Amino acid sequence: MSTTIPKLPAFEEMDYNPTAEQLVSVLRSKTQREDSLYFRLLVAYYFTLAASQMRCTIVSPDRGEIPVGMYVLALAPSGYGKTMSTYFMEDDVLGRFRHRFVNETFPLIAEDNLPKIANQRSRRKGTDLEEELDRVKREFDKLGPPLFSFDSGTSPAVKQLRHQLLMANAGSLNLIMDEVGANLSSNMEVFDTFIELYDKGMIKQKLIKNTADNARNEEIVGRTPANLLMFGVPNKLMDGGKTEEELMTMLAMGYARRCFFGYVRSVDRRPDRTPEQMFEDRINQSNTSSIEALAARLENLADLINANKKLVMSRETC
């Protein structure tokens, strides 16, 4: 028996998420911009980041469970408001979520998961459970405090952070790189690592010599969501030289089909707005109230009860 898939509306006829669009409108008002693409990508990225920190997964008919994640390359000229809008998303919108997740939710999930790791190792090696738990806790503590996000790195450092997240069974790897054109060449190693992390959040470990002073951690098989946001000015990235060549190599090796792209050509402001009107837009109290309400909603999403949620993708959507 054949299954008929109902016809979906054309892409341009689909509605945007109302909460996200409300936030996009605020960002346009604050930066005095008329276009929405850059801000839609920015909002989608940070919403995705929050979901992946809580280990939300998509259950699809054809690929099973997929970690939530998003890779973005967004370019706009200097003066467009890229850095300001990024700080706005991180502090005003996601700040309360971040504080609750890092200081409350992540430690609680880790506290629950570490004994499970100790029990597995104890049963496998025939060791005392309490001694194994002590070793697991010391191993976890040596990995340092968790990073909510980072702006550069190396492959070994990413893998070390990933090991920490696997031990905790929470959190995601979030690379947020400003001025990507200036920083691309020095971070090619970490980009090579992130291309492997995209699909299933899995990557092979590098073999290192095991010594008394440099002992290898026991490998934990699992998935860690990854998110990547690259933004900056286009002329620094597409310079007709080495940086552009490296970008094209990245795109060819798989970033082209994994990334969402945004490109803004000019920074022209609305000609009908006076300086007084522009100032009023930035201090609009209705915007402030709506952002505070949204920040509170996102903070509630960092509650322990929302960890490991599964969203089922319908056959039609798939």
PDB file of C-alpha atoms in Angstrom:
ATOM      1  CA  MET A   1       0.000   0.000   0.000  1.00  0.00           C
ATOM      2  CA  SER A   2       1.484   3.339  -1.021  1.00  0.00           C
ATOM      3  CA  THR A   3       1.453   6.284   1.327  1.00  0.00           C
ATOM      4  CA  THR A   4       0.532   9.648  -0.138  1.00  0.00           C
ATOM      5  CA  ILE A   5       2.429  12.540   1.404  1.00  0.00           C
ATOM      6  CA  PRO A   6       0.255  15.663   1.615  1.00  0.00           C
ATOM      7  CA  LYS A   7       1.486  18.653  -0.332  1.00  0.00           C
ATOM      8  CA  LEU A   8       3.153  21.251   1.868  1.00  0.00           C
ATOM      9  CA  PRO A   9       2.953  24.996   1.211  1.00  0.00           C
ATOM     10  CA  ALA A  10       5.739  26.632  -0.758  1.00  0.00           C
ATOM     11  CA  PHE A  11       8.757  27.688   1.283  1.00  0.00           C
ATOM     12  CA  GLU A  12       8.042  31.398   0.858  1.00  0.00           C
ATOM     13  CA  GLU A  13       4.482  30.861   2.098  1.00  0.00           C
ATOM     14  CA  MET A  14       5.486  29.246   5.382  1.00  0.00           C
ATOM     15  CA  ASP A  15       5.171  31.226   8.603  1.00  0.00           C
ATOM     16  CA  TYR A  16       8.169  32.042  10.761  1.00  0.00           C
ATOM     17  CA  ASN A  17       8.159  31.084  14.412  1.00  0.00           C
ATOM     18  CA  PRO A  18       6.344  33.977  16.170  1.00  0.00           C
ATOM     19  CA  THR A  19       8.673  34.052  19.198  1.00  0.00           C
ATOM     20  CA  ALA A  20      11.752  34.116  17.004  1.00  0.00           C
ATOM     21  CA  GLU A  21      10.252  36.784  14.746  1.00  0.00           C
ATOM     22  CA  GLN A  22       9.445  38.960  17.750  1.00  0.00           C
ATOM     23  CA  LEU A  23      13.112  38.792  18.711  1.00  0.00           C
ATOM     24  CA  VAL A  24      14.204  39.493  15.137  1.00  0.00           C
ATOM     25  CA  SER A  25      12.013  42.606  15.177  1.00  0.00           C
ATOM     26  CA  VAL A  26      13.689  43.824  18.374  1.00  0.00           C
ATOM     27  CA  LEU A  27      17.149  43.296  16.871  1.00  0.00           C
ATOM     28  CA  ARG A  28      16.181  45.171  13.706  1.00  0.00           C
ATOM     29  CA  SER A  29      14.881  48.037  15.828  1.00  0.00           C
ATOM     30  CA  LYS A  30      18.022  48.205  17.946  1.00  0.00           C
ATOM     31  CA  THR A  31      20.357  48.123  14.952  1.00  0.00           C
ATOM     32  CA  GLN A  32      18.115  50.215  12.643  1.00  0.00           C
ATOM     33  CA  ARG A  33      18.167  47.551   9.925  1.00  0.00           C
ATOM     34  CA  GLU A  34      15.418  46.698   7.464  1.00  0.00           C
ATOM     35  CA  ASP A  35      16.524  43.182   6.436  1.00  0.00           C
ATOM     36  CA  SER A  36      15.920  40.142   8.634  1.00  0.00           C
ATOM     37  CA  LEU A  37      18.081  37.286   7.317  1.00  0.00           C
ATOM     38  CA  TYR A  38      21.148  37.909   9.503  1.00  0.00           C
ATOM     39  CA  PHE A  39      19.084  38.216  12.676  1.00  0.00           C
ATOM     40  CA  ARG A  40      16.939  35.182  11.859  1.00  0.00           C
ATOM     41  CA  LEU A  41      20.096  33.102  11.654  1.00  0.00           C
ATOM     42  CA  LEU A  42      21.429  34.584  14.880  1.00  0.00           C
ATOM     43  CA  VAL A  43      18.205  33.916  16.793  1.00  0.00           C
ATOM     44  CA  ALA A  44      17.924  30.380  15.398  1.00  0.00           C
ATOM     45  CA  TYR A  45      21.523  29.673  16.416  1.00  0.00           C
ATOM     46  CA  TYR A  46      21.093  30.731  20.039  1.00  0.00           C
ATOM     47  CA  PHE A  47      17.752  28.940  20.388  1.00  0.00           C
ATOM     48  CA  THR A  48      19.475  25.824  19.020  1.00  0.00           C
ATOM     49  CA  LEU A  49      22.371  26.305  21.430  1.00  0.00           C
ATOM     50  CA  ALA A  50      19.991  26.325  24.401  1.00  0.00           C
ATOM     51  CA  ALA A  51      18.198  23.199  23.197  1.00  0.00           C
ATOM     52  CA  SER A  52      21.448  21.323  22.589  1.00  0.00           C
ATOM     53  CA  GLN A  53      22.838  22.230  26.018  1.00  0.00           C
ATOM     54  CA  MET A  54      19.819  20.413  27.439  1.00  0.00           C
ATOM     55  CA  ARG A  55      20.498  17.491  25.054  1.00  0.00           C
ATOM     56  CA  CYS A  56      17.302  17.824  23.063  1.00  0.00           C
ATOM     57  CA  THR A  57      17.206  15.316  20.195  1.00  0.00           C
ATOM     58  CA  ILE A  58      15.184  14.930  16.996  1.00  0.00           C
ATOM     59  CA  VAL A  59      13.673  11.497  16.310  1.00  0.00           C
ATOM     60  CA  SER A  60      13.331  11.156  12.537  1.00  0.00           C
ATOM     61  CA  PRO A  61      11.774   8.296  10.546  1.00  0.00           C
ATOM     62  CA  ASP A  62      14.846   7.744   8.360  1.00  0.00           C
ATOM     63  CA  ARG A  63      17.850   8.513  10.587  1.00  0.00           C
ATOM     64  CA  GLY A  64      16.711   7.749  14.100  1.00  0.00           C
ATOM     65  CA  GLU A  65      17.836  10.070  16.897  1.00  0.00           C
ATOM     66  CA  ILE A  66      19.809  13.136  15.824  1.00  0.00           C
ATOM     67  CA  PRO A  67      21.394  15.654  18.252  1.00  0.00           C
ATOM     68  CA  VAL A  68      20.104  19.197  17.837  1.00  0.00           C
ATOM     69  CA  GLY A  69      22.808  21.411  16.364  1.00  0.00           C
ATOM     70  CA  MET A  70      23.376  24.289  13.936  1.00  0.00           C
ATOM     71  CA  TYR A  71      26.332  25.608  11.935  1.00  0.00           C
ATOM     72  CA  VAL A  72      26.131  29.227  10.695  1.00  0.00           C
ATOM     73  CA  LEU A  73      28.319  31.496   8.572  1.00  0.00           C
ATOM     74  CA  ALA A  74      26.934  35.045   8.620  1.00  0.00           C
ATOM     75  CA  LEU A  75      28.715  38.007   7.042  1.00  0.00           C
ATOM     76  CA  ALA A  76      27.944  41.722   7.090  1.00  0.00           C
ATOM     77  CA  PRO A  77      29.978  44.921   6.676  1.00  0.00           C
ATOM     78  CA  SER A  78      31.487  46.765   9.615  1.00  0.00           C
ATOM     79  CA  GLY A  79      28.939  48.854  11.485  1.00  0.00           C
ATOM     80  CA  TYR A  80      26.027  46.509  10.815  1.00  0.00           C
ATOM     81  CA  GLY A  81      25.600  45.623  14.493  1.00  0.00           C
ATOM     82  CA  LYS A  82      26.979  42.070  14.458  1.00  0.00           C
ATOM     83  CA  THR A  83      28.827  42.208  17.765  1.00  0.00           C
ATOM     84  CA  MET A  84      26.125  44.228  19.515  1.00  0.00           C
ATOM     85  CA  SER A  85      23.384  41.813  18.474  1.00  0.00           C
ATOM     86  CA  THR A  86      25.514  38.824  19.516  1.00  0.00           C
ATOM     87  CA  TYR A  87      26.110  40.275  22.991  1.00  0.00           C
ATOM     88  CA  PHE A  88      22.401  41.078  23.193  1.00  0.00           C
ATOM     89  CA  MET A  89      21.509  37.441  22.497  1.00  0.00           C
ATOM     90  CA  GLU A  90      24.100  36.114  24.938  1.00  0.00           C
ATOM     91  CA  ASP A  91      23.404  38.502  27.826  1.00  0.00           C
ATOM     92  CA  ASP A  92      19.865  39.887  27.578  1.00  0.00           C
ATOM     93  CA  VAL A  93      18.152  36.883  26.015  1.00  0.00           C
ATOM     94  CA  LEU A  94      20.142  33.818  27.071  1.00  0.00           C
ATOM     95  CA  GLY A  95      21.927  35.155  30.141  1.00  0.00           C
ATOM     96  CA  ARG A  96      19.502  33.744  32.701  1.00  0.00           C
ATOM     97  CA  PHE A  97      19.389  30.382  30.935  1.00  0.00           C
ATOM     98  CA  ARG A  98      23.182  30.258  30.918  1.00  0.00           C
ATOM     99  CA  HIS A  99      23.464  31.069  34.636  1.00  0.00           C
ATOM    100  CA  ARG A 100      20.942  28.431  35.646  1.00  0.00           C
ATOM    101  CA  PHE A 101      22.354  25.778  33.338  1.00  0.00           C
ATOM    102  CA  VAL A 102      26.000  26.247  34.343  1.00  0.00           C
ATOM    103  CA  ASN A 103      25.436  26.684  38.069  1.00  0.00           C
ATOM    104  CA  GLU A 104      22.485  24.369  38.712  1.00  0.00           C
ATOM    105  CA  THR A 105      21.429  22.010  35.934  1.00  0.00           C
ATOM    106  CA  PHE A 106      24.809  20.846  34.607  1.00  0.00           C
ATOM    107  CA  PRO A 107      26.222  19.994  38.079  1.00  0.00           C
ATOM    108  CA  LEU A 108      23.035  18.109  39.032  1.00  0.00           C
ATOM    109  CA  ILE A 109      23.027  16.013  35.848  1.00  0.00           C
ATOM    110  CA  ALA A 110      26.750  15.292  36.254  1.00  0.00           C
ATOM    111  CA  GLU A 111      26.259  14.319  39.895  1.00  0.00           C
ATOM    112  CA  ASP A 112      23.667  11.782  38.791  1.00  0.00           C
ATOM    113  CA  ASN A 113      25.732  10.390  35.892  1.00  0.00           C
ATOM    114  CA  LEU A 114      29.175   9.979  37.497  1.00  0.00           C
ATOM    115  CA  PRO A 115      28.061   7.085  39.776  1.00  0.00           C
ATOM    116  CA  LYS A 116      26.702   5.318  36.685  1.00  0.00           C
ATOM    117  CA  ILE A 117      30.112   5.540  35.017  1.00  0.00           C
ATOM    118  CA  ALA A 118      31.794   4.312  38.212  1.00  0.00           C
ATOM    119  CA  ASN A 119      29.401   1.373  38.454  1.00  0.00           C
ATOM    120  CA  GLN A 120      30.076   0.347  34.841  1.00  0.00           C
ATOM    121  CA  ARG A 121      33.838   0.501  35.344  1.00  0.00           C
ATOM    122  CA  SER A 122      33.656  -1.292  38.669  1.00  0.00           C
ATOM    123  CA  ARG A 123      31.681  -4.193  37.190  1.00  0.00           C
ATOM    124  CA  ARG A 124      33.930  -4.434  34.150  1.00  0.00           C
ATOM    125  CA  LYS A 125      37.233  -4.352  36.066  1.00  0.00           C
ATOM    126  CA  GLY A 126      36.085  -6.055  39.276  1.00  0.00           C
ATOM    127  CA  THR A 127      37.161  -3.104  41.421  1.00  0.00           C
ATOM    128  CA  ASP A 128      35.632  -1.623  44.555  1.00  0.00           C
ATOM    129  CA  LEU A 129      32.729   0.680  43.658  1.00  0.00           C
ATOM    130  CA  GLU A 130      33.600   3.410  46.158  1.00  0.00           C
ATOM    131  CA  GLU A 131      37.218   3.528  45.002  1.00  0.00           C
ATOM    132  CA  GLU A 132      36.095   3.647  41.375  1.00  0.00           C
ATOM    133  CA  LEU A 133      33.648   6.456  42.131  1.00  0.00           C
ATOM    134  CA  ASP A 134      36.427   8.428  43.799  1.00  0.00           C
ATOM    135  CA  ARG A 135      38.613   7.987  40.712  1.00  0.00           C
ATOM    136  CA  VAL A 136      35.781   9.038  38.405  1.00  0.00           C
ATOM    137  CA  LYS A 137      35.127  12.197  40.434  1.00  0.00           C
ATOM    138  CA  ARG A 138      38.825  13.099  40.447  1.00  0.00           C
ATOM    139  CA  GLU A 139      38.990  12.526  36.687  1.00  0.00           C
ATOM    140  CA  PHE A 140      35.976  14.783  36.186  1.00  0.00           C
ATOM    141  CA  ASP A 141      37.343  17.522  38.461  1.00  0.00           C
ATOM    142  CA  LYS A 142      40.690  17.544  36.629  1.00  0.00           C
ATOM    143  CA  LEU A 143      38.885  18.512  33.420  1.00  0.00           C
ATOM    144  CA  GLY A 144      38.174  21.959  34.890  1.00  0.00           C
ATOM    145  CA  PRO A 145      35.012  24.047  34.844  1.00  0.00           C
ATOM    146  CA  PRO A 146      32.674  23.506  31.880  1.00  0.00           C
ATOM    147  CA  LEU A 147      32.710  26.046  29.050  1.00  0.00           C
ATOM    148  CA  PHE A 148      29.327  27.299  27.893  1.00  0.00           C
ATOM    149  CA  SER A 149      30.957  28.482  24.655  1.00  0.00           C
ATOM    150  CA  PHE A 150      34.412  29.336  23.278  1.00  0.00           C
ATOM    151  CA  ASP A 151      35.808  31.468  20.441  1.00  0.00           C
ATOM    152  CA  SER A 152      38.837  29.397  19.347  1.00  0.00           C
ATOM    153  CA  GLY A 153      40.635  26.228  20.274  1.00  0.00           C
ATOM    154  CA  THR A 154      42.603  23.147  19.303  1.00  0.00           C
ATOM    155  CA  SER A 155      41.474  19.646  18.473  1.00  0.00           C
ATOM    156  CA  PRO A 156      42.857  18.121  21.715  1.00  0.00           C
ATOM    157  CA  ALA A 157      41.124  20.827  23.771  1.00  0.00           C
ATOM    158  CA  VAL A 158      37.796  20.220  22.009  1.00  0.00           C
ATOM    159  CA  LYS A 159      38.123  16.482  22.631  1.00  0.00           C
ATOM    160  CA  GLN A 160      38.948  17.100  26.293  1.00  0.00           C
ATOM    161  CA  LEU A 161      35.860  19.289  26.705  1.00  0.00           C
ATOM    162  CA  ARG A 162      33.841  16.671  24.862  1.00  0.00           C
ATOM    163  CA  HIS A 163      35.058  14.023  27.316  1.00  0.00           C
ATOM    164  CA  GLN A 164      33.858  16.210  30.178  1.00  0.00           C
ATOM    165  CA  LEU A 165      30.434  16.572  28.569  1.00  0.00           C
ATOM    166  CA  LEU A 166      30.257  12.815  28.027  1.00  0.00           C
ATOM    167  CA  MET A 167      31.057  12.224  31.676  1.00  0.00           C
ATOM    168  CA  ALA A 168      28.347  14.688  32.703  1.00  0.00           C
ATOM    169  CA  ASN A 169      25.881  13.502  30.033  1.00  0.00           C
ATOM    170  CA  ALA A 170      24.917  17.142  29.471  1.00  0.00           C
ATOM    171  CA  GLY A 171      25.928  20.227  27.523  1.00  0.00           C
ATOM    172  CA  SER A 172      27.145  20.888  23.989  1.00  0.00           C
ATOM    173  CA  LEU A 173      30.256  22.138  22.195  1.00  0.00           C
ATOM    174  CA  ASN A 174      29.648  25.735  21.090  1.00  0.00           C
ATOM    175  CA  LEU A 175      32.208  27.559  18.974  1.00  0.00           C
ATOM    176  CA  ILE A 176      31.315  31.234  18.445  1.00  0.00           C
ATOM    177  CA  MET A 177      33.939  33.025  16.351  1.00  0.00           C
ATOM    178  CA  ASP A 178      33.884  36.755  15.711  1.00  0.00           C
ATOM    179  CA  GLU A 179      35.947  38.223  12.837  1.00  0.00           C
ATOM    180  CA  VAL A 180      36.097  34.813  11.203  1.00  0.00           C
ATOM    181  CA  GLY A 181      38.207  36.170   8.341  1.00  0.00           C
ATOM    182  CA  ALA A 182      41.013  37.147  10.718  1.00  0.00           C
ATOM    183  CA  ASN A 183      40.760  33.941  12.778  1.00  0.00           C
ATOM    184  CA  LEU A 184      40.078  31.273  10.170  1.00  0.00           C
ATOM    185  CA  SER A 185      43.668  30.301   9.343  1.00  0.00           C
ATOM    186  CA  SER A 186      44.755  29.887  12.956  1.00  0.00           C
ATOM    187  CA  ASN A 187      41.807  27.613  13.756  1.00  0.00           C
ATOM    188  CA  MET A 188      41.788  25.178  10.833  1.00  0.00           C
ATOM    189  CA  GLU A 189      42.527  22.335  13.242  1.00  0.00           C
ATOM    190  CA  VAL A 190      39.392  22.951  15.268  1.00  0.00           C
ATOM    191  CA  PHE A 191      37.309  23.319  12.090  1.00  0.00           C
ATOM    192  CA  ASP A 192      38.528  19.878  10.986  1.00  0.00           C
ATOM    193  CA  THR A 193      37.288  18.522  14.328  1.00  0.00           C
ATOM    194  CA  PHE A 194      33.897  20.210  14.053  1.00  0.00           C
ATOM    195  CA  ILE A 195      33.227  18.755  10.611  1.00  0.00           C
ATOM    196  CA  GLU A 196      33.374  15.300  12.209  1.00  0.00           C
ATOM    197  CA  LEU A 197      31.118  16.319  15.100  1.00  0.00           C
ATOM    198  CA  TYR A 198      28.277  17.615  12.944  1.00  0.00           C
ATOM    199  CA  ASP A 199      26.100  14.638  12.045  1.00  0.00           C
ATOM    200  CA  LYS A 200      26.004  12.484  15.167  1.00  0.00           C
ATOM    201  CA  GLY A 201      28.208  14.327  17.655  1.00  0.00           C
ATOM    202  CA  MET A 202      30.824  11.576  17.514  1.00  0.00           C
ATOM    203  CA  ILE A 203      34.574  11.661  16.844  1.00  0.00           C
ATOM    204  CA  LYS A 204      37.502   9.260  17.147  1.00  0.00           C
ATOM    205  CA  GLN A 205      40.105   9.745  19.860  1.00  0.00           C
ATOM    206  CA  LYS A 206      43.749  10.455  19.082  1.00  0.00           C
ATOM    207  CA  LEU A 207      46.174   7.783  20.262  1.00  0.00           C
ATOM    208  CA  ILE A 208      48.640   9.225  22.751  1.00  0.00           C
ATOM    209  CA  LYS A 209      51.354   7.492  24.741  1.00  0.00           C
ATOM    210  CA  ASN A 210      50.092   6.456  28.165  1.00  0.00           C
ATOM    211  CA  THR A 211      52.546   7.274  30.981  1.00  0.00           C
ATOM    212  CA  ALA A 212      52.401   7.755  34.725  1.00  0.00           C
ATOM    213  CA  ASP A 213      52.499  11.522  34.248  1.00  0.00           C
ATOM    214  CA  ASN A 214      50.146  11.582  31.268  1.00  0.00           C
ATOM    215  CA  ALA A 215      47.528   8.862  31.650  1.00  0.00           C
ATOM    216  CA  ARG A 216      44.846   8.424  29.010  1.00  0.00           C
ATOM    217  CA  ASN A 217      41.262   8.786  30.146  1.00  0.00           C
ATOM    218  CA  GLU A 218      38.989   5.817  29.619  1.00  0.00           C
ATOM    219  CA  GLU A 219      36.994   6.375  26.452  1.00  0.00           C
ATOM    220  CA  ILE A 220      33.274   6.999  26.863  1.00  0.00           C
ATOM    221  CA  VAL A 221      31.196   6.145  23.817  1.00  0.00           C
ATOM    222  CA  GLY A 222      28.446   8.679  23.269  1.00  0.00           C
ATOM    223  CA  ARG A 223      27.221  11.740  21.394  1.00  0.00           C
ATOM    224  CA  THR A 224      27.856  15.400  22.095  1.00  0.00           C
ATOM    225  CA  PRO A 225      25.918  18.080  20.186  1.00  0.00           C
ATOM    226  CA  ALA A 226      27.969  20.756  18.430  1.00  0.00           C
ATOM    227  CA  ASN A 227      27.107  24.278  17.316  1.00  0.00           C
ATOM    228  CA  LEU A 228      29.223  26.659  15.253  1.00  0.00           C
ATOM    229  CA  LEU A 229      28.662  30.380  14.667  1.00  0.00           C
ATOM    230  CA  MET A 230      31.116  32.229  12.408  1.00  0.00           C
ATOM    231  CA  PHE A 231      30.521  35.905  11.719  1.00  0.00           C
ATOM    232  CA  GLY A 232      32.486  38.901  10.508  1.00  0.00           C
ATOM    233  CA  VAL A 233      33.070  41.178   7.535  1.00  0.00           C
ATOM    234  CA  PRO A 234      32.974  39.554   4.072  1.00  0.00           C
ATOM    235  CA  ASN A 235      36.013  41.289   2.562  1.00  0.00           C
ATOM    236  CA  LYS A 236      38.346  39.884   5.248  1.00  0.00           C
ATOM    237  CA  LEU A 237      37.144  36.334   4.634  1.00  0.00           C
ATOM    238  CA  MET A 238      36.853  36.471   0.846  1.00  0.00           C
ATOM    239  CA  ASP A 239      40.122  38.290   0.242  1.00  0.00           C
ATOM    240  CA  GLY A 240      41.119  36.611  -3.002  1.00  0.00           C
ATOM    241  CA  GLY A 241      44.090  35.052  -1.227  1.00  0.00           C
ATOM    242  CA  LYS A 242      44.998  32.378   1.313  1.00  0.00           C
ATOM    243  CA  THR A 243      42.018  32.928   3.613  1.00  0.00           C
ATOM    244  CA  GLU A 244      39.528  32.558   0.785  1.00  0.00           C
ATOM    245  CA  GLU A 245      41.302  29.414  -0.432  1.00  0.00           C
ATOM    246  CA  GLU A 246      41.010  27.908   3.037  1.00  0.00           C
ATOM    247  CA  LEU A 247      37.329  28.853   3.180  1.00  0.00           C
ATOM    248  CA  MET A 248      36.655  27.178  -0.169  1.00  0.00           C
ATOM    249  CA  THR A 249      38.493  24.068   1.027  1.00  0.00           C
ATOM    250  CA  MET A 250      36.291  23.988   4.130  1.00  0.00           C
ATOM    251  CA  LEU A 251      33.137  24.359   2.048  1.00  0.00           C
ATOM    252  CA  ALA A 252      34.221  21.600  -0.322  1.00  0.00           C
ATOM    253  CA  MET A 253      35.013  19.172   2.503  1.00  0.00           C
ATOM    254  CA  GLY A 254      31.460  19.430   3.843  1.00  0.00           C
ATOM    255  CA  TYR A 255      30.761  22.794   5.442  1.00  0.00           C
ATOM    256  CA  ALA A 256      28.821  23.980   2.368  1.00  0.00           C
ATOM    257  CA  ARG A 257      26.007  21.487   2.960  1.00  0.00           C
ATOM    258  CA  ARG A 258      26.142  21.752   6.739  1.00  0.00           C
ATOM    259  CA  CYS A 259      26.018  25.520   7.168  1.00  0.00           C
ATOM    260  CA  PHE A 260      23.257  28.089   7.061  1.00  0.00           C
ATOM    261  CA  PHE A 261      24.521  31.213   5.295  1.00  0.00           C
ATOM    262  CA  GLY A 262      23.745  34.887   5.709  1.00  0.00           C
ATOM    263  CA  TYR A 263      25.208  37.705   3.627  1.00  0.00           C
ATOM    264  CA  VAL A 264      24.507  41.422   3.922  1.00  0.00           C
ATOM    265  CA  ARG A 265      25.867  43.807   1.303  1.00  0.00           C
ATOM    266  CA  SER A 266      25.382  47.241   2.884  1.00  0.00           C
ATOM    267  CA  VAL A 267      24.778  48.968   6.223  1.00  0.00           C
ATOM    268  CA  ASP A 268      22.343  51.606   4.990  1.00  0.00           C
ATOM    269  CA  ARG A 269      19.950  52.738   7.697  1.00  0.00           C
ATOM    270  CA  ARG A 270      16.359  53.723   7.169  1.00  0.00           C
ATOM    271  CA  PRO A 271      16.398  57.242   5.711  1.00  0.00           C
ATOM    272  CA  ASP A 272      13.134  58.249   7.374  1.00  0.00           C
ATOM    273  CA  ARG A 273      14.403  57.923  10.957  1.00  0.00           C
ATOM    274  CA  THR A 274      15.717  60.921  12.890  1.00  0.00           C
ATOM    275  CA  PRO A 275      18.365  60.509  15.597  1.00  0.00           C
ATOM    276  CA  GLU A 276      15.656  61.023  18.233  1.00  0.00           C
ATOM    277  CA  GLN A 277      13.503  58.279  16.743  1.00  0.00           C
ATOM    278  CA  MET A 278      16.473  55.924  16.533  1.00  0.00           C
ATOM    279  CA  PHE A 279      17.262  56.580  20.192  1.00  0.00           C
ATOM    280  CA  GLU A 280      13.655  55.945  21.197  1.00  0.00           C
ATOM    281  CA  ASP A 281      13.740  52.617  19.345  1.00  0.00           C
ATOM    282  CA  ARG A 282      16.721  51.526  21.400  1.00  0.00           C
ATOM    283  CA  ILE A 283      15.142  52.375  24.750  1.00  0.00           C
ATOM    284  CA  ASN A 284      11.649  51.167  23.863  1.00  0.00           C
ATOM    285  CA  GLN A 285      10.238  49.829  27.153  1.00  0.00           C
ATOM    286  CA  SER A 286       7.826  47.476  25.413  1.00  0.00           C
ATOM    287  CA  ASN A 287      10.842  45.786  23.830  1.00  0.00           C
ATOM    288  CA  THR A 288      12.530  45.594  27.224  1.00  0.00           C
ATOM    289  CA  SER A 289       9.490  43.983  28.825  1.00  0.00           C
ATOM    290  CA  SER A 290       9.097  41.411  26.068  1.00  0.00           C
ATOM    291  CA  ILE A 291      12.788  40.481  26.236  1.00  0.00           C
ATOM    292  CA  GLU A 292      12.647  40.057  30.004  1.00  0.00           C
ATOM    293  CA  ALA A 293       9.638  37.776  29.620  1.00  0.00           C
ATOM    294  CA  LEU A 294      11.420  35.732  26.962  1.00  0.00           C
ATOM    295  CA  ALA A 295      14.576  35.496  29.096  1.00  0.00           C
ATOM    296  CA  ALA A 296      12.454  34.130  31.947  1.00  0.00           C
ATOM    297  CA  ARG A 297      10.909  31.524  29.633  1.00  0.00           C
ATOM    298  CA  LEU A 298      14.331  30.418  28.461  1.00  0.00           C
ATOM    299  CA  GLU A 299      15.566  30.249  32.053  1.00  0.00           C
ATOM    300  CA  ASN A 300      12.729  27.824  32.804  1.00  0.00           C
ATOM    301  CA  LEU A 301      13.872  25.653  29.907  1.00  0.00           C
ATOM    302  CA  ALA A 302      17.119  25.112  31.832  1.00  0.00           C
ATOM    303  CA  ASP A 303      15.153  23.237  34.471  1.00  0.00           C
ATOM    304  CA  LEU A 304      16.295  19.669  35.074  1.00  0.00           C
ATOM    305  CA  ILE A 305      12.908  18.334  33.995  1.00  0.00           C
ATOM    306  CA  ASN A 306      13.594  19.505  30.426  1.00  0.00           C
ATOM    307  CA  ALA A 307      16.809  17.503  29.987  1.00  0.00           C
ATOM    308  CA  ASN A 308      16.971  14.907  27.186  1.00  0.00           C
ATOM    309  CA  LYS A 309      13.673  15.853  25.561  1.00  0.00           C
ATOM    310  CA  LYS A 310      12.901  14.063  22.295  1.00  0.00           C
ATOM    311  CA  LEU A 311      11.049  15.813  19.471  1.00  0.00           C
ATOM    312  CA  VAL A 312       9.451  13.463  16.966  1.00  0.00           C
ATOM    313  CA  MET A 313       9.721  14.539  13.335  1.00  0.00           C
ATOM    314  CA  SER A 314       6.682  13.562  11.273  1.00  0.00           C
ATOM    315  CA  ARG A 315       6.963  11.602   8.063  1.00  0.00           C
ATOM    316  CA  GLU A 316       5.614  14.615   6.133  1.00  0.00           C
ATOM    317  CA  THR A 317       8.251  16.969   7.567  1.00  0.00           C
ATOM    318  CA  CYS A 318      10.998  14.438   6.962  1.00  0.00           C
TER     319      CYS A 318
END
